[in-house]
Coordinates of C-alpha atoms and ligand atoms in Angstrom, one line a residue:
X1088 CA -164.2 15.1 -96.0
X1089 CA -162.9 18.8 -94.8
X1090 CA -166.1 20.0 -97.4
X1091 CA -168.2 17.7 -95.3
X1092 CA -167.3 19.4 -92.1
X1093 CA -167.5 23.3 -93.7
X1094 CA -171.1 22.4 -95.3
X1095 CA -172.5 21.3 -91.7
X1096 CA -170.7 24.1 -89.9
X1097 CA -172.1 26.6 -92.5
X1098 CA -175.4 24.8 -91.8
X1099 CA -175.3 24.7 -88.0
X1100 CA -174.2 28.5 -88.2
X1101 CA -177.5 29.5 -90.5
X1102 CA -179.5 27.6 -88.4
X1103 CA -178.8 29.5 -85.4
X1104 CA -178.8 32.8 -86.8
X1105 CA -182.2 31.9 -87.6
X1106 CA -183.3 30.4 -84.3
X1107 CA -182.1 33.7 -83.0
X1108 CA -183.5 35.8 -85.5
X1109 CA -186.8 34.2 -85.1
X1110 CA -187.2 34.4 -81.7
X1111 CA -185.3 38.4 -81.3
X1112 CA -188.8 39.2 -83.9
X1113 CA -191.6 36.9 -82.0
X1114 CA -190.5 39.2 -78.6
X1115 CA -193.1 41.8 -78.9
X1116 CA -194.6 44.0 -76.7
X1117 CA -197.9 41.9 -75.1
X1118 CA -200.7 44.0 -76.3
X1119 CA -203.7 43.6 -73.1
X1120 CA -204.7 46.4 -72.7
X1121 CA -206.0 48.4 -68.9
X1122 CA -208.3 51.8 -69.3
X1123 CA -206.7 54.3 -67.8
X1124 CA -209.5 56.0 -65.6
X1125 CA -209.9 59.2 -64.5
X1126 CA -209.9 59.8 -60.8
X1127 CA -211.9 62.5 -59.2
X1128 CA -209.9 65.4 -58.4
X1129 CA -208.4 65.6 -55.1
X1130 CA -207.1 68.8 -53.3
X1131 CA -203.7 68.6 -53.6
X1132 CA -202.8 71.7 -51.4
X1133 CA -204.4 70.3 -48.5
X1134 CA -202.5 66.8 -48.7
X1135 CA -199.1 69.0 -49.9
X1136 CA -199.9 71.3 -46.2
X1137 CA -200.3 67.6 -44.6
X1138 CA -197.5 66.2 -45.6
X1139 CA -195.1 69.4 -44.7
X1140 CA -196.4 68.9 -41.7
X1141 CA -195.3 65.6 -41.1
X1142 CA -191.9 66.5 -42.8
X1143 CA -191.1 69.0 -39.8
X1144 CA -191.4 66.3 -36.5
X1145 CA -188.6 64.7 -35.9
X1146 CA -189.4 61.1 -36.1
X1147 CA -185.3 60.4 -36.8
X1148 CA -183.7 56.9 -36.0
X1149 CA -180.6 57.0 -34.8
X1150 CA -179.4 54.0 -34.3
X1151 CA -180.4 50.6 -32.0
X1152 CA -178.5 51.8 -29.2
X1153 CA -179.9 55.3 -29.3
X1154 CA -183.0 56.3 -27.7
X1155 CA -186.9 56.3 -29.3
X1156 CA -187.3 59.6 -30.1
X1157 CA -190.8 59.2 -28.6
X1158 CA -192.3 63.2 -28.1
X1159 CA -192.2 63.5 -31.8
X1160 CA -193.8 59.7 -32.6
X1161 CA -196.5 61.7 -29.9
X1162 CA -196.5 64.1 -31.9
X1163 CA -196.4 62.5 -35.5
X1164 CA -199.5 59.7 -33.9
X1165 CA -201.7 63.6 -32.7
X1166 CA -200.8 65.0 -36.5
X1167 CA -202.7 61.7 -37.9
X1168 CA -205.7 61.2 -35.9
X1169 CA -206.0 65.0 -36.5
X1170 CA -205.4 65.5 -40.1
X1171 CA -207.7 62.0 -41.3
X1172 CA -210.5 62.6 -38.6
X1173 CA -212.8 59.5 -40.7
X1174 CA -209.7 56.8 -40.7
X1175 CA -209.2 58.1 -36.7
X1176 CA -212.9 57.5 -35.9
X1177 CA -213.9 54.4 -38.6
X1178 CA -211.5 52.4 -38.5
X1179 CA -210.0 50.0 -35.6
X1180 CA -206.3 51.8 -34.9
X1181 CA -203.8 50.6 -32.4
X1182 CA -200.2 51.4 -31.1
X1183 CA -198.2 48.5 -30.5
X1184 CA -194.4 48.4 -29.5
X1185 CA -194.1 51.6 -28.5
X1186 CA -194.7 54.1 -31.6
X1187 CA -195.8 52.1 -34.4
X1188 CA -199.6 52.3 -36.3
X1189 CA -202.1 48.9 -37.6
X1190 CA -205.1 50.4 -38.4
X1191 CA -208.4 47.9 -39.9
X1192 CA -211.0 48.2 -42.4
X1193 CA -213.3 45.1 -41.2
X1194 CA -214.5 43.8 -44.4
X1195 CA -217.7 42.0 -45.2
X1196 CA -216.2 38.8 -45.6
X1197 CA -213.6 37.3 -44.1
X1198 CA -213.9 34.4 -46.5
X1199 CA -211.2 37.0 -48.3
X1200 CA -207.6 37.4 -47.5
X1201 CA -206.9 40.7 -46.3
X1202 CA -204.5 43.0 -47.9
X1203 CA -202.1 45.0 -46.1
X1204 CA -200.5 48.3 -47.1
X1205 CA -197.6 49.8 -45.4
X1206 CA -195.3 52.3 -45.1
X1207 CA -193.0 53.5 -42.0
X1208 CA -192.9 56.8 -40.2
X1209 CA -188.4 57.3 -39.1
X1210 CA -186.5 58.7 -41.0
X1211 CA -183.0 58.8 -41.5
X1212 CA -180.8 61.1 -39.5
X1213 CA -178.7 64.4 -41.8
X1214 CA -175.4 63.9 -42.4
X1215 CA -173.5 66.5 -40.5
X1216 CA -171.5 68.5 -41.8
X1217 CA -174.2 68.3 -44.6
X1218 CA -176.6 70.1 -42.7
X1219 CA -175.8 73.8 -44.9
X1220 CA -176.2 71.9 -48.2
X1221 CA -180.2 71.5 -48.5
X1222 CA -181.7 74.2 -50.6
X1223 CA -184.3 74.4 -48.0
X1224 CA -183.5 73.3 -44.2
X1225 CA -184.4 69.3 -43.6
X1226 CA -187.1 69.2 -41.5
X1227 CA -188.9 72.7 -42.8
X1228 CA -191.4 71.4 -45.0
X1229 CA -191.1 74.0 -47.0
X1230 CA -193.4 74.0 -49.9
X1231 CA -192.5 76.0 -53.1
X1232 CA -192.7 75.9 -57.3
X1233 CA -194.7 73.2 -56.9
X1234 CA -192.5 71.1 -54.1
X1235 CA -192.1 69.9 -50.7
X1236 CA -188.5 69.9 -49.4
X1237 CA -187.1 67.6 -46.5
X1238 CA -186.6 64.5 -45.1
X1239 CA -189.4 61.9 -45.2
X1240 CA -191.0 63.6 -48.4
X1241 CA -189.5 60.3 -50.8
X1242 CA -188.5 57.8 -48.0
X1243 CA -190.9 57.1 -46.0
X1244 CA -193.7 59.8 -44.6
X1245 CA -195.0 60.1 -48.0
X1246 CA -196.4 56.9 -48.1
X1247 CA -197.4 56.9 -44.4
X1248 CA -199.6 59.7 -45.6
X1249 CA -200.4 59.1 -49.1
X1250 CA -202.3 55.8 -48.1
X1251 CA -204.2 57.9 -45.3
X1252 CA -205.1 60.4 -47.9
X1253 CA -206.5 57.3 -49.7
X1254 CA -207.7 55.8 -46.9
X1255 CA -210.0 59.4 -45.9
X1256 CA -211.0 60.2 -49.5
X1257 CA -212.4 56.4 -49.6
X1258 CA -214.5 56.2 -46.7
X1259 CA -216.0 60.0 -47.3
X1260 CA -216.4 58.0 -50.8
X1261 CA -218.8 55.5 -48.3
X1262 CA -216.3 52.8 -49.4
X1263 CA -217.7 49.5 -48.1
X1264 CA -215.1 46.5 -48.6
X1265 CA -215.9 43.5 -49.2
X1266 CA -211.9 42.1 -47.5
X1267 CA -210.3 43.3 -44.6
X1268 CA -207.3 46.0 -44.9
X1269 CA -204.4 46.5 -42.8
X1270 CA -202.7 50.0 -43.0
X1271 CA -199.3 48.7 -41.4
X1272 CA -196.6 52.2 -40.3
X1273 CA -192.8 51.0 -38.8
X1274 CA -191.8 53.5 -36.3
X1275 CA -188.1 52.6 -36.5
X1276 CA -187.4 50.8 -39.8
X1277 CA -184.6 52.8 -40.8
X1278 CA -182.7 50.1 -38.3
X1279 CA -183.9 47.4 -39.0
X1280 CA -188.0 47.0 -38.3
X1281 CA -187.7 44.7 -34.9
X1282 CA -190.1 46.7 -32.4
X1283 CA -192.2 48.2 -34.8
X1284 CA -192.7 46.1 -38.2
X1285 CA -192.0 43.2 -36.9
X1286 CA -193.8 43.0 -33.8
X1287 CA -197.4 44.1 -35.8
X1288 CA -196.3 41.5 -38.0
X1289 CA -196.3 38.8 -34.6
X1290 CA -199.8 40.3 -33.6
X1291 CA -200.5 39.9 -36.8
X1292 CA -199.6 36.0 -37.0
X1293 CA -201.2 35.1 -33.0
X1294 CA -204.3 36.3 -34.3
X1295 CA -204.2 33.7 -37.2
X1296 CA -204.2 36.3 -40.2
X1297 CA -203.0 35.3 -43.8
X1298 CA -202.7 38.0 -46.0
X1299 CA -203.2 38.1 -49.8
X1300 CA -200.3 39.8 -50.5
X1301 CA -198.7 43.3 -48.9
X1302 CA -197.1 46.5 -50.6
X1303 CA -194.9 48.2 -49.4
X1304 CA -191.4 51.2 -50.2
X1305 CA -188.7 50.2 -52.1
X1306 CA -188.6 50.4 -56.4
X1307 CA -190.2 53.5 -57.5
X1308 CA -191.0 54.8 -61.5
X1309 CA -187.5 55.4 -63.2
X1310 CA -186.5 57.5 -66.4
X1311 CA -183.8 57.2 -68.3
X1312 CA -181.7 54.5 -66.9
X1313 CA -182.8 51.9 -68.6
X1314 CA -180.7 51.6 -71.9
X1315 CA -183.2 52.1 -75.3
X1316 CA -186.5 52.3 -73.8
X1317 CA -187.7 56.1 -73.4
X1318 CA -191.3 55.7 -71.4
X1319 CA -190.8 55.6 -67.6
X1320 CA -191.1 52.3 -66.0
X1321 CA -192.4 50.7 -62.8
X1322 CA -190.9 48.5 -61.3
X1323 CA -192.7 46.0 -58.3
X1324 CA -189.6 44.5 -57.0
X1325 CA -190.6 41.0 -56.1
X1326 CA -188.2 40.3 -53.3
X1327 CA -185.4 42.2 -51.5
X1328 CA -181.4 41.6 -50.8
X1329 CA -180.4 39.9 -47.8
X1330 CA -178.0 42.3 -45.1
X1331 CA -174.2 40.7 -44.0
X1332 CA -171.1 42.2 -42.0
X1333 CA -168.8 39.9 -41.6
X1334 CA -165.6 41.0 -38.9
X1335 CA -162.6 39.6 -40.2
X1336 CA -159.6 39.7 -37.8
X1337 CA -156.6 38.3 -37.6
X1338 CA -154.4 37.7 -34.8
X1339 CA -150.7 37.1 -35.4
X1340 CA -148.1 38.2 -32.1
X1341 CA -146.9 41.0 -31.3
X1342 CA -143.9 42.9 -29.9
X1343 CA -140.9 45.7 -31.3
X1344 CA -141.1 46.6 -35.1
X1345 CA -137.7 46.8 -34.7
X1346 CA -136.8 43.0 -35.6
X1347 CA -140.6 41.7 -37.4
X1348 CA -141.7 38.9 -38.5
X1349 CA -142.6 38.4 -42.5
X1350 CA -146.1 39.5 -42.1
X1351 CA -148.0 41.6 -39.7
X1352 CA -151.6 41.0 -38.2
X1353 CA -152.6 44.7 -40.8
X1354 CA -150.8 42.3 -43.7
X1355 CA -153.1 39.8 -43.6
X1356 CA -155.3 41.5 -43.3
X1357 CA -154.4 43.3 -46.3
X1358 CA -154.3 40.9 -48.0
X1359 CA -157.4 38.6 -47.3
X1360 CA -159.3 42.0 -48.1
X1361 CA -157.4 42.1 -51.7
X1362 CA -158.2 38.5 -52.0
X1363 CA -162.4 39.1 -52.1
X1364 CA -162.4 42.5 -54.3
X1365 CA -160.1 40.2 -56.7
X1366 CA -162.8 37.1 -55.9
X1367 CA -165.9 38.8 -55.7
X1368 CA -168.8 35.8 -55.7
X1369 CA -169.6 34.3 -59.1
X1370 CA -172.4 36.9 -61.6
X1371 CA -175.8 34.9 -62.5
X1372 CA -179.3 36.3 -64.0
X1373 CA -181.5 34.8 -62.0
X1374 CA -185.4 36.2 -60.9
X1375 CA -186.3 38.3 -60.4
X1376 CA -183.3 39.9 -62.2
X1377 CA -184.4 37.6 -64.9
X1378 CA -187.9 38.5 -64.8
X1379 CA -187.5 41.8 -65.4
X1380 CA -185.2 41.3 -68.3
X1381 CA -188.4 39.2 -70.0
X1382 CA -191.0 41.6 -69.4
X1383 CA -188.9 44.9 -71.1
X1384 CA -187.1 42.9 -73.2
X1385 CA -189.8 43.5 -76.0
X1386 CA -189.2 47.5 -75.7
X1387 CA -186.0 47.1 -76.0
X1388 CA -183.9 48.2 -79.5
X1389 CA -183.3 45.3 -81.4
X1390 CA -179.9 44.6 -80.3
X1391 CA -180.6 44.4 -76.9
X1392 CA -183.7 42.6 -77.9
X1393 CA -181.5 40.1 -79.8
X1394 CA -179.6 39.4 -77.1
X1395 CA -182.0 39.0 -74.0
X1396 CA -184.3 36.9 -76.4
X1397 CA -181.5 34.5 -77.0
X1398 CA -180.3 33.8 -73.5
X1399 CA -180.7 30.3 -74.0
X1400 CA -176.9 30.7 -75.9
X1401 CA -175.8 34.6 -75.4
X1402 CA -176.2 33.9 -71.3
X1403 CA -172.8 34.0 -70.5
X1404 CA -172.2 37.7 -72.6
X1405 CA -175.2 39.9 -70.9
X1406 CA -173.9 38.4 -68.3
X1407 CA -170.1 39.9 -68.9
X1408 CA -172.4 43.1 -69.8
X1409 CA -174.3 43.5 -66.5
X1410 CA -171.4 42.7 -63.9
X1411 CA -169.2 45.8 -65.2
X1412 CA -172.0 47.8 -63.8
X1413 CA -173.1 49.6 -60.9
X1414 CA -176.1 49.0 -60.4
X1415 CA -176.6 46.3 -62.9
X1416 CA -173.8 44.8 -61.0
X1417 CA -175.8 44.2 -57.8
X1418 CA -178.7 43.3 -59.9
X1419 CA -176.3 40.0 -60.8
X1420 CA -174.4 39.7 -58.3
X1421 CA -173.8 39.3 -54.2
X1422 CA -171.7 42.3 -53.5
X1423 CA -169.0 42.7 -51.4
X1424 CA -168.1 45.9 -49.9
X1425 CA -164.9 47.0 -47.4
X1426 CA -166.3 49.1 -44.9
X1427 CA -164.5 49.7 -42.1
X1428 CA -160.8 48.8 -41.6
X1429 CA -158.4 49.0 -38.7
X1430 CA -154.6 48.4 -36.5
X1431 CA -151.8 48.9 -34.8
X1432 CA -151.7 52.1 -32.3
X1433 CA -148.2 53.5 -32.4
X1434 CA -145.6 54.2 -35.2
X1435 CA -143.0 50.8 -33.6
X1436 CA -145.1 48.5 -31.5
X1437 CA -146.6 45.2 -34.0
X1438 CA -150.0 45.1 -34.0
X1439 CA -151.6 41.8 -32.4
X1440 CA -154.9 42.6 -33.8
X1441 CA -156.4 44.3 -37.1
X1442 CA -159.6 44.0 -38.0
X1443 CA -161.8 44.3 -41.7
X1444 CA -164.9 45.0 -41.5
X1445 CA -167.4 43.5 -45.0
X1446 CA -170.5 44.2 -45.7
X1447 CA -172.2 42.0 -48.2
X1448 CA -175.7 42.1 -49.6
X1449 CA -177.2 38.7 -51.2
X1450 CA -179.1 38.1 -54.2
X1451 CA -182.1 35.5 -53.7
X1452 CA -180.9 32.2 -53.2
X1453 CA -177.8 32.8 -51.8
X1454 CA -177.8 32.0 -48.0
X1455 CA -174.5 33.7 -45.1
X1456 CA -173.4 30.8 -45.0
X1457 CA -172.8 30.8 -48.4
X1458 CA -171.3 33.9 -48.2
X1459 CA -169.2 32.5 -45.3
X1460 CA -167.8 29.9 -47.0
X1461 CA -166.8 31.6 -49.6
X1462 CA -164.8 34.1 -47.5
X1463 CA -163.0 31.4 -45.9
X1464 CA -161.8 29.7 -48.5
X1465 CA -160.5 32.9 -51.0
X1466 CA -159.2 34.9 -47.9
X1467 CA -157.6 30.8 -46.2
X1468 CA -156.1 31.8 -43.7
X1469 CA -156.3 30.3 -40.4
X1470 CA -155.1 32.8 -38.7
X1471 CA -157.5 35.6 -39.6
X1472 CA -161.7 34.7 -38.0
X1473 CA -164.2 35.9 -39.3
X1474 CA -167.4 35.8 -37.9
X1475 CA -171.4 37.4 -37.8
X1476 CA -172.1 41.4 -36.9
X1477 CA -174.9 41.2 -38.6
X1478 CA -177.7 39.1 -41.2
X1479 CA -180.7 38.7 -42.4
X1480 CA -181.0 36.5 -44.9
X1481 CA -182.3 37.7 -48.6
X1482 CA -186.7 37.5 -48.8
X1483 CA -188.5 34.7 -50.8
X1484 CA -188.9 35.9 -54.4
X1485 CA -193.3 36.6 -54.4
X1486 CA -194.7 36.2 -58.1
X1487 CA -195.3 37.4 -60.6
X1488 CA -198.3 35.6 -61.8
X1489 CA -200.4 36.1 -59.0
X1490 CA -203.3 37.5 -58.0
X1491 CA -202.2 40.8 -55.9
X1492 CA -198.7 41.6 -58.7
X1493 CA -201.5 41.9 -60.8
X1494 CA -204.2 44.4 -59.0
X1495 CA -201.0 46.2 -58.2
X1496 CA -199.9 45.9 -61.8
X1497 CA -203.3 46.5 -62.6
X1498 CA -204.2 49.7 -61.1
X1499 CA -200.8 51.2 -62.1
X1500 CA -202.0 50.9 -65.9
X1501 CA -205.3 52.4 -64.4
X1502 CA -204.0 55.8 -62.8
X1503 CA -200.7 56.1 -64.1
X1504 CA -200.8 55.0 -68.2
X1505 CA -197.7 56.4 -69.2
X1506 CA -195.4 54.0 -67.9
X1507 CA -194.6 50.5 -68.3
X1508 CA -194.1 47.9 -65.7
X1509 CA -192.2 45.2 -64.5
X1510 CA -191.2 43.4 -62.2
X1511 CA -187.5 44.3 -60.2
X1512 CA -185.4 43.4 -57.6
X1513 CA -185.1 45.7 -54.5
X1514 CA -181.5 46.3 -53.6
X1515 CA -181.5 47.5 -50.1
X1516 CA -184.3 46.1 -47.1
X1517 CA -187.0 47.0 -46.1
X1518 CA -190.2 46.2 -43.1
X1519 CA -191.5 43.8 -45.9
X1520 CA -189.7 40.8 -44.9
X1521 CA -191.3 40.7 -41.3
X1522 CA -194.5 40.3 -43.1
X1523 CA -192.5 36.5 -44.9
X1524 CA -194.7 35.0 -42.5
X1525 CA -197.7 35.4 -43.1
X1526 CA -198.2 36.2 -46.1
X1527 CA -196.6 34.6 -49.4
X1528 CA -196.6 37.7 -51.6
X1529 CA -194.7 40.8 -51.1
X1530 CA -194.7 43.6 -53.4
X1531 CA -192.5 46.4 -52.6
X1532 CA -193.0 50.0 -55.0
X1533 CA -194.1 53.5 -54.7
X1534 CA -195.3 55.8 -57.8
X1535 CA -192.8 58.4 -57.1
X1536 CA -191.9 59.3 -60.0
X1537 CA -187.6 58.9 -60.5
X1538 CA -184.6 60.4 -62.8
X1539 CA -181.1 60.2 -62.8
X1540 CA -179.9 61.6 -59.5
X1541 CA -183.2 61.4 -57.3
X1542 CA -181.6 58.3 -56.1
X1543 CA -178.7 60.2 -53.9
X1544 CA -182.1 62.9 -52.5
X1545 CA -183.2 59.5 -49.9
X1546 CA -180.5 58.8 -47.8
X1547 CA -179.5 61.9 -48.8
X1548 CA -179.9 65.4 -49.4
X1549 CA -182.2 67.8 -51.0
X1550 CA -185.1 65.0 -50.3
X1551 CA -187.8 66.1 -51.2
X1552 CA -191.3 65.6 -54.4
X1553 CA -193.5 67.3 -56.3
X1554 CA -196.6 67.8 -55.5
X1555 CA -198.2 66.9 -58.8
X1556 CA -196.4 63.4 -58.2
X1557 CA -197.9 63.2 -54.3
X1558 CA -201.2 63.6 -56.0
X1559 CA -200.4 60.7 -58.8
X1560 CA -199.3 58.3 -55.3
X1561 CA -202.5 59.5 -53.9
X1562 CA -204.9 58.6 -56.5
X1563 CA -202.5 55.5 -56.7
X1564 CA -203.8 54.1 -53.7
X1565 CA -207.0 55.5 -53.4
X1566 CA -207.6 53.1 -56.5
X1567 CA -205.2 50.5 -55.1
X1568 CA -207.9 50.2 -52.1
X1569 CA -210.9 50.0 -54.5
X1570 CA -209.6 47.5 -56.5
X1571 CA -209.2 45.8 -53.0
X1572 CA -211.3 46.3 -51.6
X1573 CA -213.3 43.5 -53.7
Ligands
ZN1774 ZN1 -187.5 53.3 -46.2

């Protein structure tokens, strides 16, 4: 009997090893090729100068309650009008929501669903105290040694200006699109986008517009960040995570600290915080993060390829490993971050209330209500009130097989032949969410080339872009406009 069982186990192991090996070996690189095309050269210095001028205009979003930098937006609009005369004269231009811009390039075939390219004109402020850390002043727009310096060169004036540069070039070349193209530039993305992108999307919806797809900022080309892959990878985000801030308030009896109860309001909040950190939401590898691994697996070293090609068996191991990292953890989990705690005023007085502010970033498929239920269950304290301070649900997941994705992918292969292309999940938020009501497919990608230290420049210190890369970005949009025009 024992012999029979060990024989059976031996057989199962051999079969498993066989399946794993087969799945690993047959998971090879897709050889469909797209030929690189040589785009006509552009005047890089003139384009760089225009972006640098835009950087000097302080279109800063300071907060939802702060006044809008109206005069600065007026200056930026004027710069755009003067810099791109063909766009100004030949496209329909509308100012929406006070300072956002919507351009319409009417196509000749109204049966084709339009495409919308987007970006935002506002920037975040420089964190007080860090001004001196900038190699070149944040709003100087200095051009030096092939680099354009300043706020907005990565996020996101470069998208706005690169799209306009591309449109100007195509207008000069006499392009007559079959499909209608929209260019939409918001003025309040950094504070939620309700008054800009929100209003533009509502306006288009009112006009009955249904878009084939939208392309916004979001993910970029990264190199040296994916284990085992040396080639740069262009990540097209199919979705963005949701955003939720909860306020936890503990209420107990106040009084004198000489006769304290066993637990104070602060103790209750401390306990709740500790429980939340010890009981994170569960990790799982789902779309679009799983699509990314499936797409990139053939390019990975054998050991990693073996694990990813055999997720039917090894998924728990993979998810466990991903859950340990910082960025990889954020790809597989709705994250929990306690960002503010507050309680107590005097050393001999019992506080009657204490609060904790907790920020969550929700994976697609997880709802705000799910997180509230998790927090209620984990904290398990009737004296703690849980309320929503701010929240928006995660986005839908756009199609990786649809026309829009294929078009963006093809344009990347044509204009940036050295990079791999993969779907991805955007960990932060963008204006794209506002367009979900008029398009099923919202993609988020700008071909900025990021090394390991570049992510910290976004919203941080020493934001800057290489002119060579800026030219690549313009050429990408230039070709995309042509491809999308039909
Ligand atoms: Zn941005």
